[in-house]
mmCIF file of C-alpha atoms in Angstrom:
data_model
loop_
_atom_site.group_PDB
_atom_site.id
_atom_site.type_symbol
_atom_site.label_atom_id
_atom_site.label_comp_id
_atom_site.label_asym_id
_atom_site.label_seq_id
_atom_site.Cartn_x
_atom_site.Cartn_y
_atom_site.Cartn_z
ATOM 1 C CA UNK A 27 9.236 71.890 6.857
ATOM 2 C CA UNK A 28 8.087 68.927 5.334
ATOM 3 C CA UNK A 29 4.598 68.634 4.525
ATOM 4 C CA UNK A 30 3.057 65.309 4.624
ATOM 5 C CA UNK A 31 -0.043 64.613 2.100
ATOM 6 C CA UNK A 32 -3.086 63.300 3.861
ATOM 7 C CA UNK A 33 -4.043 61.710 0.640
ATOM 8 C CA UNK A 34 -0.985 59.511 -0.713
ATOM 9 C CA UNK A 35 -2.277 59.425 -4.466
ATOM 10 C CA UNK A 36 -2.200 63.145 -4.693
ATOM 11 C CA UNK A 37 1.996 62.353 -4.451
ATOM 12 C CA UNK A 38 1.715 60.512 -7.742
ATOM 13 C CA UNK A 39 0.043 63.669 -9.418
ATOM 14 C CA UNK A 40 1.791 65.685 -12.304
ATOM 15 C CA UNK A 41 0.655 69.177 -12.912
ATOM 16 C CA UNK A 42 -1.348 69.885 -16.004
ATOM 17 C CA UNK A 43 1.121 71.729 -18.618
ATOM 18 C CA UNK A 44 -0.314 75.034 -19.024
ATOM 19 C CA UNK A 45 0.628 76.873 -22.296
ATOM 20 C CA UNK A 46 2.759 79.990 -22.165
ATOM 21 C CA UNK A 47 1.142 83.441 -22.298
ATOM 22 C CA UNK A 48 2.221 85.617 -25.154
ATOM 23 C CA UNK A 49 3.863 87.512 -22.682
ATOM 24 C CA UNK A 50 6.237 85.172 -20.988
ATOM 25 C CA UNK A 51 7.025 84.139 -24.701
ATOM 26 C CA UNK A 52 7.776 87.697 -25.877
ATOM 27 C CA UNK A 53 10.202 87.938 -22.579
ATOM 28 C CA UNK A 54 11.725 84.654 -23.141
ATOM 29 C CA UNK A 55 12.215 84.485 -26.904
ATOM 30 C CA UNK A 56 12.031 88.099 -27.880
ATOM 31 C CA UNK A 57 8.987 87.241 -29.799
ATOM 32 C CA UNK A 58 6.220 89.785 -31.254
ATOM 33 C CA UNK A 59 4.316 87.961 -33.782
ATOM 34 C CA UNK A 60 3.052 84.579 -31.981
ATOM 35 C CA UNK A 61 0.923 81.938 -33.373
ATOM 36 C CA UNK A 62 -0.967 79.842 -30.640
ATOM 37 C CA UNK A 63 -2.216 76.321 -31.997
ATOM 38 C CA UNK A 64 -2.025 74.757 -28.486
ATOM 39 C CA UNK A 65 -5.265 74.735 -26.655
ATOM 40 C CA UNK A 66 -7.955 73.847 -29.368
ATOM 41 C CA UNK A 67 -9.741 77.264 -28.879
ATOM 42 C CA UNK A 68 -12.032 78.761 -31.568
ATOM 43 C CA UNK A 69 -9.956 81.063 -33.623
ATOM 44 C CA UNK A 70 -12.825 82.765 -35.097
ATOM 45 C CA UNK A 71 -13.898 84.161 -31.334
ATOM 46 C CA UNK A 72 -17.584 84.020 -30.455
ATOM 47 C CA UNK A 73 -21.123 84.625 -31.500
ATOM 48 C CA UNK A 74 -21.472 88.398 -31.507
ATOM 49 C CA UNK A 75 -24.725 87.668 -29.522
ATOM 50 C CA UNK A 76 -22.360 86.889 -26.537
ATOM 51 C CA UNK A 77 -20.806 89.881 -26.475
ATOM 52 C CA UNK A 78 -24.144 91.899 -26.367
ATOM 53 C CA UNK A 79 -25.219 89.648 -23.827
ATOM 54 C CA UNK A 80 -22.109 90.263 -21.530
ATOM 55 C CA UNK A 81 -22.441 93.970 -21.881
ATOM 56 C CA UNK A 82 -25.931 94.026 -20.705
ATOM 57 C CA UNK A 83 -24.873 92.369 -17.413
ATOM 58 C CA UNK A 84 -21.796 94.827 -16.822
ATOM 59 C CA UNK A 85 -24.017 96.585 -14.148
ATOM 60 C CA UNK A 86 -24.595 93.564 -12.166
ATOM 61 C CA UNK A 87 -20.740 92.719 -11.238
ATOM 62 C CA UNK A 88 -21.237 93.964 -7.667
ATOM 63 C CA UNK A 89 -23.956 91.346 -7.015
ATOM 64 C CA UNK A 90 -23.404 87.383 -6.602
ATOM 65 C CA UNK A 91 -24.696 85.355 -9.647
ATOM 66 C CA UNK A 92 -27.837 83.422 -9.343
ATOM 67 C CA UNK A 93 -26.562 80.207 -7.660
ATOM 68 C CA UNK A 94 -28.886 77.730 -9.347
ATOM 69 C CA UNK A 95 -28.154 79.463 -12.964
ATOM 70 C CA UNK A 96 -31.949 78.698 -13.797
ATOM 71 C CA UNK A 97 -31.638 80.966 -17.089
ATOM 72 C CA UNK A 98 -28.943 78.814 -18.606
ATOM 73 C CA UNK A 99 -30.352 75.697 -17.497
ATOM 74 C CA UNK A 100 -33.752 76.557 -19.129
ATOM 75 C CA UNK A 101 -31.920 77.320 -22.370
ATOM 76 C CA UNK A 102 -29.946 74.153 -21.766
ATOM 77 C CA UNK A 103 -32.681 72.002 -21.357
ATOM 78 C CA UNK A 104 -34.814 73.514 -24.400
ATOM 79 C CA UNK A 105 -31.772 73.046 -26.680
ATOM 80 C CA UNK A 106 -31.235 69.484 -25.070
ATOM 81 C CA UNK A 107 -34.699 68.061 -25.012
ATOM 82 C CA UNK A 108 -34.344 67.305 -21.243
ATOM 83 C CA UNK A 109 -35.412 68.808 -17.836
ATOM 84 C CA UNK A 110 -33.485 71.716 -15.796
ATOM 85 C CA UNK A 111 -33.334 69.397 -13.027
ATOM 86 C CA UNK A 112 -31.109 66.829 -14.930
ATOM 87 C CA UNK A 113 -28.604 69.976 -15.405
ATOM 88 C CA UNK A 114 -25.647 70.615 -13.378
ATOM 89 C CA UNK A 115 -23.430 73.871 -14.355
ATOM 90 C CA UNK A 116 -19.550 73.765 -13.512
ATOM 91 C CA UNK A 117 -16.753 76.370 -13.713
ATOM 92 C CA UNK A 118 -15.735 74.142 -16.946
ATOM 93 C CA UNK A 119 -16.155 70.616 -17.516
ATOM 94 C CA UNK A 120 -12.812 69.892 -15.157
ATOM 95 C CA UNK A 121 -14.601 71.100 -12.083
ATOM 96 C CA UNK A 122 -17.662 68.983 -12.889
ATOM 97 C CA UNK A 123 -15.195 65.947 -13.337
ATOM 98 C CA UNK A 124 -13.721 66.876 -9.840
ATOM 99 C CA UNK A 125 -17.130 66.981 -8.396
ATOM 100 C CA UNK A 126 -18.433 64.142 -9.611
ATOM 101 C CA UNK A 127 -15.193 61.902 -8.784
ATOM 102 C CA UNK A 128 -15.265 63.318 -5.137
ATOM 103 C CA UNK A 129 -19.038 62.321 -4.749
ATOM 104 C CA UNK A 130 -18.891 58.855 -6.141
ATOM 105 C CA UNK A 131 -15.871 57.560 -5.446
ATOM 106 C CA UNK A 132 -13.679 57.155 -2.503
ATOM 107 C CA UNK A 133 -10.012 55.721 -1.820
ATOM 108 C CA UNK A 134 -10.998 52.287 -2.033
ATOM 109 C CA UNK A 135 -12.622 52.712 -5.115
ATOM 110 C CA UNK A 136 -10.763 51.899 -8.732
ATOM 111 C CA UNK A 137 -11.701 54.677 -11.838
ATOM 112 C CA UNK A 138 -11.009 53.974 -15.108
ATOM 113 C CA UNK A 139 -10.070 55.516 -18.215
ATOM 114 C CA UNK A 140 -8.610 55.282 -21.429
ATOM 115 C CA UNK A 141 -4.896 55.382 -22.654
ATOM 116 C CA UNK A 142 -4.297 58.522 -24.700
ATOM 117 C CA UNK A 143 -7.207 60.164 -22.836
ATOM 118 C CA UNK A 144 -7.513 63.747 -21.679
ATOM 119 C CA UNK A 145 -4.701 64.008 -18.538
ATOM 120 C CA UNK A 146 -7.237 65.812 -16.096
ATOM 121 C CA UNK A 147 -8.533 62.708 -15.675
ATOM 122 C CA UNK A 148 -5.568 61.296 -14.182
ATOM 123 C CA UNK A 149 -5.608 64.697 -11.872
ATOM 124 C CA UNK A 150 -9.355 64.276 -10.915
ATOM 125 C CA UNK A 151 -9.011 60.133 -10.272
ATOM 126 C CA UNK A 152 -5.763 60.267 -8.141
ATOM 127 C CA UNK A 153 -7.080 63.226 -6.160
ATOM 128 C CA UNK A 154 -9.976 60.753 -4.861
ATOM 129 C CA UNK A 155 -8.182 57.286 -5.083
ATOM 130 C CA UNK A 156 -4.708 55.620 -5.497
ATOM 131 C CA UNK A 157 -6.719 52.755 -7.446
ATOM 132 C CA UNK A 158 -6.699 54.375 -10.812
ATOM 133 C CA UNK A 159 -6.324 52.153 -13.933
ATOM 134 C CA UNK A 160 -5.508 53.086 -17.560
ATOM 135 C CA UNK A 161 -6.674 50.835 -20.044
ATOM 136 C CA UNK A 162 -4.422 50.535 -23.265
ATOM 137 C CA UNK A 163 -6.023 52.389 -26.055
ATOM 138 C CA UNK A 164 -6.467 50.403 -29.930
ATOM 139 C CA UNK A 165 -5.370 52.279 -32.895
ATOM 140 C CA UNK A 166 -5.371 55.749 -30.768
ATOM 141 C CA UNK A 167 -8.920 54.935 -29.680
ATOM 142 C CA UNK A 168 -10.914 53.729 -26.744
ATOM 143 C CA UNK A 169 -11.077 49.932 -26.752
ATOM 144 C CA UNK A 170 -14.414 49.352 -25.327
ATOM 145 C CA UNK A 171 -14.044 45.567 -25.188
ATOM 146 C CA UNK A 172 -10.982 45.862 -23.047
ATOM 147 C CA UNK A 173 -12.402 48.631 -20.844
ATOM 148 C CA UNK A 174 -15.657 46.129 -19.967
ATOM 149 C CA UNK A 175 -13.340 43.133 -19.480
ATOM 150 C CA UNK A 176 -11.415 45.459 -16.809
ATOM 151 C CA UNK A 177 -14.348 46.711 -15.187
ATOM 152 C CA UNK A 178 -15.832 43.268 -14.927
ATOM 153 C CA UNK A 179 -12.431 41.857 -13.502
ATOM 154 C CA UNK A 180 -11.681 44.209 -11.291
ATOM 155 C CA UNK A 181 -12.928 44.623 -7.645
ATOM 156 C CA UNK A 182 -14.567 48.059 -6.517
ATOM 157 C CA UNK A 183 -14.764 49.729 -9.880
ATOM 158 C CA UNK A 184 -16.763 52.527 -9.172
ATOM 159 C CA UNK A 185 -16.750 54.569 -12.642
ATOM 160 C CA UNK A 186 -15.064 54.600 -16.261
ATOM 161 C CA UNK A 187 -14.387 57.728 -18.103
ATOM 162 C CA UNK A 188 -15.003 58.066 -22.108
ATOM 163 C CA UNK A 189 -14.127 60.899 -24.358
ATOM 164 C CA UNK A 190 -16.027 60.965 -27.673
ATOM 165 C CA UNK A 191 -14.567 62.510 -29.485
ATOM 166 C CA UNK A 192 -11.175 61.775 -27.923
ATOM 167 C CA UNK A 193 -8.839 64.551 -26.868
ATOM 168 C CA UNK A 194 -5.791 64.741 -27.840
ATOM 169 C CA UNK A 195 -6.278 61.849 -30.635
ATOM 170 C CA UNK A 196 -9.314 63.187 -32.400
ATOM 171 C CA UNK A 197 -10.723 59.621 -32.714
ATOM 172 C CA UNK A 198 -14.572 58.834 -32.090
ATOM 173 C CA UNK A 199 -16.540 55.795 -30.926
ATOM 174 C CA UNK A 200 -19.850 55.155 -32.804
ATOM 175 C CA UNK A 201 -22.612 55.565 -30.577
ATOM 176 C CA UNK A 202 -23.962 52.098 -30.877
ATOM 177 C CA UNK A 203 -20.829 50.716 -29.730
ATOM 178 C CA UNK A 204 -21.113 53.003 -26.769
ATOM 179 C CA UNK A 205 -24.877 52.264 -26.401
ATOM 180 C CA UNK A 206 -24.153 48.461 -26.179
ATOM 181 C CA UNK A 207 -21.023 49.029 -23.797
ATOM 182 C CA UNK A 208 -23.363 50.693 -21.286
ATOM 183 C CA UNK A 209 -25.755 48.089 -21.540
ATOM 184 C CA UNK A 210 -22.988 45.517 -20.204
ATOM 185 C CA UNK A 211 -21.326 47.883 -17.537
ATOM 186 C CA UNK A 212 -22.797 46.721 -14.055
ATOM 187 C CA UNK A 213 -25.476 49.559 -12.771
ATOM 188 C CA UNK A 214 -23.139 50.670 -10.074
ATOM 189 C CA UNK A 215 -20.552 51.512 -12.060
ATOM 190 C CA UNK A 216 -20.630 55.233 -13.020
ATOM 191 C CA UNK A 217 -20.339 55.864 -16.926
ATOM 192 C CA UNK A 218 -19.086 59.439 -17.397
ATOM 193 C CA UNK A 219 -19.052 60.441 -20.956
ATOM 194 C CA UNK A 220 -16.891 63.326 -21.811
ATOM 195 C CA UNK A 221 -18.277 65.339 -25.115
ATOM 196 C CA UNK A 222 -16.060 68.618 -24.705
ATOM 197 C CA UNK A 223 -15.861 68.231 -28.617
ATOM 198 C CA UNK A 224 -19.500 66.861 -29.457
ATOM 199 C CA UNK A 225 -20.276 69.641 -31.616
ATOM 200 C CA UNK A 226 -18.132 68.665 -34.160
ATOM 201 C CA UNK A 227 -19.983 65.149 -34.502
ATOM 202 C CA UNK A 228 -23.387 65.854 -32.728
ATOM 203 C CA UNK A 229 -24.849 62.632 -33.836
ATOM 204 C CA UNK A 230 -22.679 60.982 -31.180
ATOM 205 C CA UNK A 231 -24.348 62.956 -28.417
ATOM 206 C CA UNK A 232 -25.185 60.463 -25.604
ATOM 207 C CA UNK A 233 -27.504 63.035 -23.800
ATOM 208 C CA UNK A 234 -30.457 61.029 -24.393
ATOM 209 C CA UNK A 235 -29.065 58.217 -22.769
ATOM 210 C CA UNK A 236 -29.159 59.826 -19.417
ATOM 211 C CA UNK A 237 -33.167 59.375 -19.640
ATOM 212 C CA UNK A 238 -32.506 55.645 -19.482
ATOM 213 C CA UNK A 239 -29.523 54.994 -17.601
ATOM 214 C CA UNK A 240 -29.274 56.066 -13.909
ATOM 215 C CA UNK A 241 -25.486 55.649 -14.074
ATOM 216 C CA UNK A 242 -24.671 57.604 -17.291
ATOM 217 C CA UNK A 243 -23.447 61.134 -16.851
ATOM 218 C CA UNK A 244 -22.723 63.526 -19.525
ATOM 219 C CA UNK A 245 -20.262 66.573 -19.464
ATOM 220 C CA UNK A 246 -20.231 69.285 -22.065
ATOM 221 C CA UNK A 247 -18.362 72.520 -22.531
ATOM 222 C CA UNK A 248 -18.531 76.046 -24.007
ATOM 223 C CA UNK A 249 -14.628 76.353 -24.191
ATOM 224 C CA UNK A 250 -14.211 74.925 -27.642
ATOM 225 C CA UNK A 251 -16.663 75.391 -30.411
ATOM 226 C CA UNK A 252 -18.687 78.171 -28.822
ATOM 227 C CA UNK A 253 -15.427 80.121 -28.067
ATOM 228 C CA UNK A 254 -16.273 81.046 -24.479
ATOM 229 C CA UNK A 255 -12.781 79.407 -22.841
ATOM 230 C CA UNK A 256 -11.929 82.433 -21.002
ATOM 231 C CA UNK A 257 -15.299 82.491 -19.054
ATOM 232 C CA UNK A 258 -14.931 78.856 -17.673
ATOM 233 C CA UNK A 259 -18.528 77.486 -18.025
ATOM 234 C CA UNK A 260 -19.501 73.765 -18.601
ATOM 235 C CA UNK A 261 -22.617 71.436 -17.338
ATOM 236 C CA UNK A 262 -23.157 68.259 -16.757
ATOM 237 C CA UNK A 263 -26.520 66.030 -17.824
ATOM 238 C CA UNK A 264 -27.382 63.244 -15.927
ATOM 239 C CA UNK A 265 -30.780 61.814 -14.347
ATOM 240 C CA UNK A 266 -32.394 63.912 -11.727
ATOM 241 C CA UNK A 267 -31.118 61.813 -8.831
ATOM 242 C CA UNK A 268 -27.667 62.139 -10.035
ATOM 243 C CA UNK A 269 -27.800 65.739 -10.664
ATOM 244 C CA UNK A 270 -29.273 66.402 -7.394
ATOM 245 C CA UNK A 271 -26.163 64.787 -5.714
ATOM 246 C CA UNK A 272 -24.124 66.938 -7.838
ATOM 247 C CA UNK A 273 -25.846 70.158 -6.768
ATOM 248 C CA UNK A 274 -25.604 69.278 -3.166
ATOM 249 C CA UNK A 275 -21.509 68.879 -3.428
ATOM 250 C CA UNK A 276 -20.889 71.420 -5.888
ATOM 251 C CA UNK A 277 -19.283 74.843 -4.572
ATOM 252 C CA UNK A 278 -21.846 77.854 -4.059
ATOM 253 C CA UNK A 279 -21.531 80.490 -6.818
ATOM 254 C CA UNK A 280 -19.192 78.233 -8.829
ATOM 255 C CA UNK A 281 -20.185 79.853 -12.180
ATOM 256 C CA UNK A 282 -20.841 83.651 -12.720
ATOM 257 C CA UNK A 283 -23.076 85.963 -14.052
ATOM 258 C CA UNK A 284 -21.205 86.790 -17.170
ATOM 259 C CA UNK A 285 -20.776 83.370 -17.710
ATOM 260 C CA UNK A 286 -24.551 82.414 -17.432
ATOM 261 C CA UNK A 287 -25.346 85.275 -19.931
ATOM 262 C CA UNK A 288 -22.634 84.578 -22.538
ATOM 263 C CA UNK A 289 -23.347 80.696 -22.535
ATOM 264 C CA UNK A 290 -27.246 81.270 -22.804
ATOM 265 C CA UNK A 291 -26.875 83.724 -25.769
ATOM 266 C CA UNK A 292 -24.416 81.139 -27.306
ATOM 267 C CA UNK A 293 -26.485 77.837 -27.218
ATOM 268 C CA UNK A 294 -29.148 79.886 -29.008
ATOM 269 C CA UNK A 295 -26.965 81.078 -31.689
ATOM 270 C CA UNK A 296 -26.303 77.636 -33.680
ATOM 271 C CA UNK A 297 -25.938 79.370 -37.148
ATOM 272 C CA UNK A 298 -22.681 80.757 -35.541
ATOM 273 C CA UNK A 299 -21.993 76.899 -34.388
ATOM 274 C CA UNK A 300 -22.788 75.840 -38.190
ATOM 275 C CA UNK A 301 -20.800 78.686 -39.888
ATOM 276 C CA UNK A 302 -17.785 77.515 -37.546
ATOM 277 C CA UNK A 303 -17.769 73.920 -38.281
ATOM 278 C CA UNK A 304 -17.903 74.479 -41.964
ATOM 279 C CA UNK A 305 -14.851 76.760 -41.556
ATOM 280 C CA UNK A 306 -13.122 74.347 -39.231
ATOM 281 C CA UNK A 307 -13.804 71.877 -41.675
ATOM 282 C CA UNK A 308 -12.417 73.462 -44.940
ATOM 283 C CA UNK A 309 -9.023 74.524 -42.634
ATOM 284 C CA UNK A 310 -8.507 71.334 -41.485
ATOM 285 C CA UNK A 311 -8.700 69.889 -44.766
ATOM 286 C CA UNK A 312 -6.216 72.631 -45.588
ATOM 287 C CA UNK A 313 -3.674 71.445 -42.480
ATOM 288 C CA UNK A 314 -4.140 67.907 -44.129
ATOM 289 C CA UNK A 315 -3.066 68.619 -47.389
ATOM 290 C CA UNK A 316 0.124 70.772 -46.379
ATOM 291 C CA UNK A 317 1.006 67.997 -43.875
ATOM 292 C CA UNK A 318 0.672 65.561 -46.768
ATOM 293 C CA UNK A 319 2.778 67.653 -48.791
ATOM 294 C CA UNK A 320 5.748 67.779 -46.156
ATOM 295 C CA UNK A 321 5.118 63.475 -46.103
ATOM 296 C CA UNK A 322 4.333 63.804 -42.310
ATOM 297 C CA UNK A 323 2.106 60.979 -40.612
ATOM 298 C CA UNK A 324 -1.239 62.437 -38.778
ATOM 299 C CA UNK A 325 -4.274 60.786 -37.378
ATOM 300 C CA UNK A 326 -7.410 61.997 -38.964
ATOM 301 C CA UNK A 327 -9.546 63.663 -36.532
ATOM 302 C CA UNK A 328 -13.197 64.423 -36.179
ATOM 303 C CA UNK A 329 -12.565 67.732 -33.858
ATOM 304 C CA UNK A 330 -10.579 71.178 -34.239
ATOM 305 C CA UNK A 331 -7.148 69.763 -33.759
ATOM 306 C CA UNK A 332 -4.782 66.950 -35.213
ATOM 307 C CA UNK A 333 -2.267 64.775 -33.735
ATOM 308 C CA UNK A 334 1.358 64.802 -35.753
ATOM 309 C CA UNK A 335 3.843 62.441 -35.836
ATOM 310 C CA UNK A 336 7.109 65.032 -36.377
ATOM 311 C CA UNK A 337 9.919 62.319 -34.862
ATOM 312 C CA UNK A 338 10.838 64.073 -31.640
ATOM 313 C CA UNK A 339 7.687 65.905 -30.168
ATOM 314 C CA UNK A 340 9.592 67.742 -27.785
ATOM 315 C CA UNK A 341 12.285 68.877 -29.935
ATOM 316 C CA UNK A 342 10.074 70.150 -32.878
ATOM 317 C CA UNK A 343 8.106 71.650 -29.957
ATOM 318 C CA UNK A 344 10.738 73.800 -28.571
ATOM 319 C CA UNK A 345 12.115 74.680 -32.143
ATOM 320 C CA UNK A 346 8.621 75.607 -33.187
ATOM 321 C CA UNK A 347 7.989 77.867 -30.161
ATOM 322 C CA UNK A 348 11.405 79.597 -30.653
ATOM 323 C CA UNK A 349 9.935 80.703 -34.199
ATOM 324 C CA UNK A 350 6.599 82.163 -32.401
ATOM 325 C CA UNK A 351 4.409 78.851 -33.278
ATOM 326 C CA UNK A 352 3.172 77.107 -30.539
ATOM 327 C CA UNK A 353 1.964 73.801 -30.453
ATOM 328 C CA UNK A 354 0.970 70.789 -27.902
ATOM 329 C CA UNK A 355 3.626 67.976 -27.331
ATOM 330 C CA UNK A 356 2.506 64.914 -26.395
ATOM 331 C CA UNK A 357 4.884 63.291 -24.336
ATOM 332 C CA UNK A 358 2.983 63.915 -21.323
ATOM 333 C CA UNK A 359 0.673 61.255 -22.918
ATOM 334 C CA UNK A 360 3.384 58.653 -23.828
ATOM 335 C CA UNK A 361 3.392 59.665 -27.286
ATOM 336 C CA UNK A 362 7.005 61.181 -27.422
ATOM 337 C CA UNK A 363 7.010 61.261 -31.421
ATOM 338 C CA UNK A 364 3.799 63.543 -31.601
ATOM 339 C CA UNK A 365 2.449 66.861 -31.272
ATOM 340 C CA UNK A 366 -1.003 68.368 -31.340
ATOM 341 C CA UNK A 367 -2.150 71.258 -33.672
ATOM 342 C CA UNK A 368 -5.295 73.030 -33.110
ATOM 343 C CA UNK A 369 -6.983 74.252 -36.277
ATOM 344 C CA UNK A 370 -6.530 78.007 -36.708
ATOM 345 C CA UNK A 371 -6.925 80.699 -39.010
ATOM 346 C CA UNK A 372 -5.783 80.532 -42.571
ATOM 347 C CA UNK A 373 -2.665 82.419 -42.156
ATOM 348 C CA UNK A 374 -2.075 80.419 -38.953
ATOM 349 C CA UNK A 375 -2.054 77.440 -40.392
ATOM 350 C CA UNK A 376 0.405 78.432 -43.059
ATOM 351 C CA UNK A 377 2.623 79.830 -40.863
ATOM 352 C CA UNK A 378 2.521 76.542 -39.067
ATOM 353 C CA UNK A 379 3.385 74.315 -42.196
ATOM 354 C CA UNK A 380 5.902 76.740 -43.405
ATOM 355 C CA UNK A 381 7.806 76.737 -40.117
ATOM 356 C CA UNK A 382 7.308 73.173 -39.430
ATOM 357 C CA UNK A 383 8.912 72.413 -43.089
ATOM 358 C CA UNK A 384 11.838 74.797 -42.273
ATOM 359 C CA UNK A 385 12.349 72.774 -39.162
ATOM 360 C CA UNK A 386 11.795 69.264 -40.532
ATOM 361 C CA UNK A 387 14.484 70.286 -43.322
#
């Protein structure tokens, strides 16, 4: 039996490449000591206040969560300096992106994003429209003038998605350049700014722009710096009118009680984040130093990962994984020579560098 897709754009989709679990790697390669540096997680874990907050909610597992997530929204509003009515919670920022594209675009609309930007933008866009458009990057970063020109020359352009800092390249856009860009974008075009890694460069935050521009939506995640990847919790900040629409169209009870409690505790513990940022800076420099000693080219990153040119990304990825070191190949991004490496613990970075040296030799 052949199943016909109602939405023909879905036929163009490629599934997101998930990391193999430790159990799969052990089963396939007989590995017992595995280092995972593929998903940009916080290797130091999460705030100790998070585990206490989760424990306090274990007696409520038989009850549905607060559908509005008011406690978490209030904590976020206090931290960001905005109003709770501007915030929408999501099961990770990925769900919010799907919600945004479904709410504000249809099959006749064009959705723009940059080359070398997060692969889920294509997944979210093609789920709605066949008319997605990728704009060529410049020096591995968003080319804002080219994106603006494309918007102005494209009929039915409804949305542009920008990542700052960018995944997987680690490049950043100056906030002044983003403001100039937003000012020139037609008001009917939605500007979605993905700030999943903003904690590493907080001065680039565009949350304040949602007060001035009705067409700006900022996405945030607790999966990276805050160390809550397993709980799948993120949020969007926008004008109250946009947030109202997104709250109408999101799934009921889309975020959990445990995620609410954990994220509330996490946002209140900025001391933990500051400590992690110091750690990440030091370990990223150690990674740079090791790559320099190997004579390997890489892209300087503002985040907790580094993109590295190893000549044949898939071959090196496979060889590393057979040695128990898991990184991310970049062939799916049109960068077949590259891999992406998360900044891990000192012993993990050393293991990666030692194994890479053996592989390259």
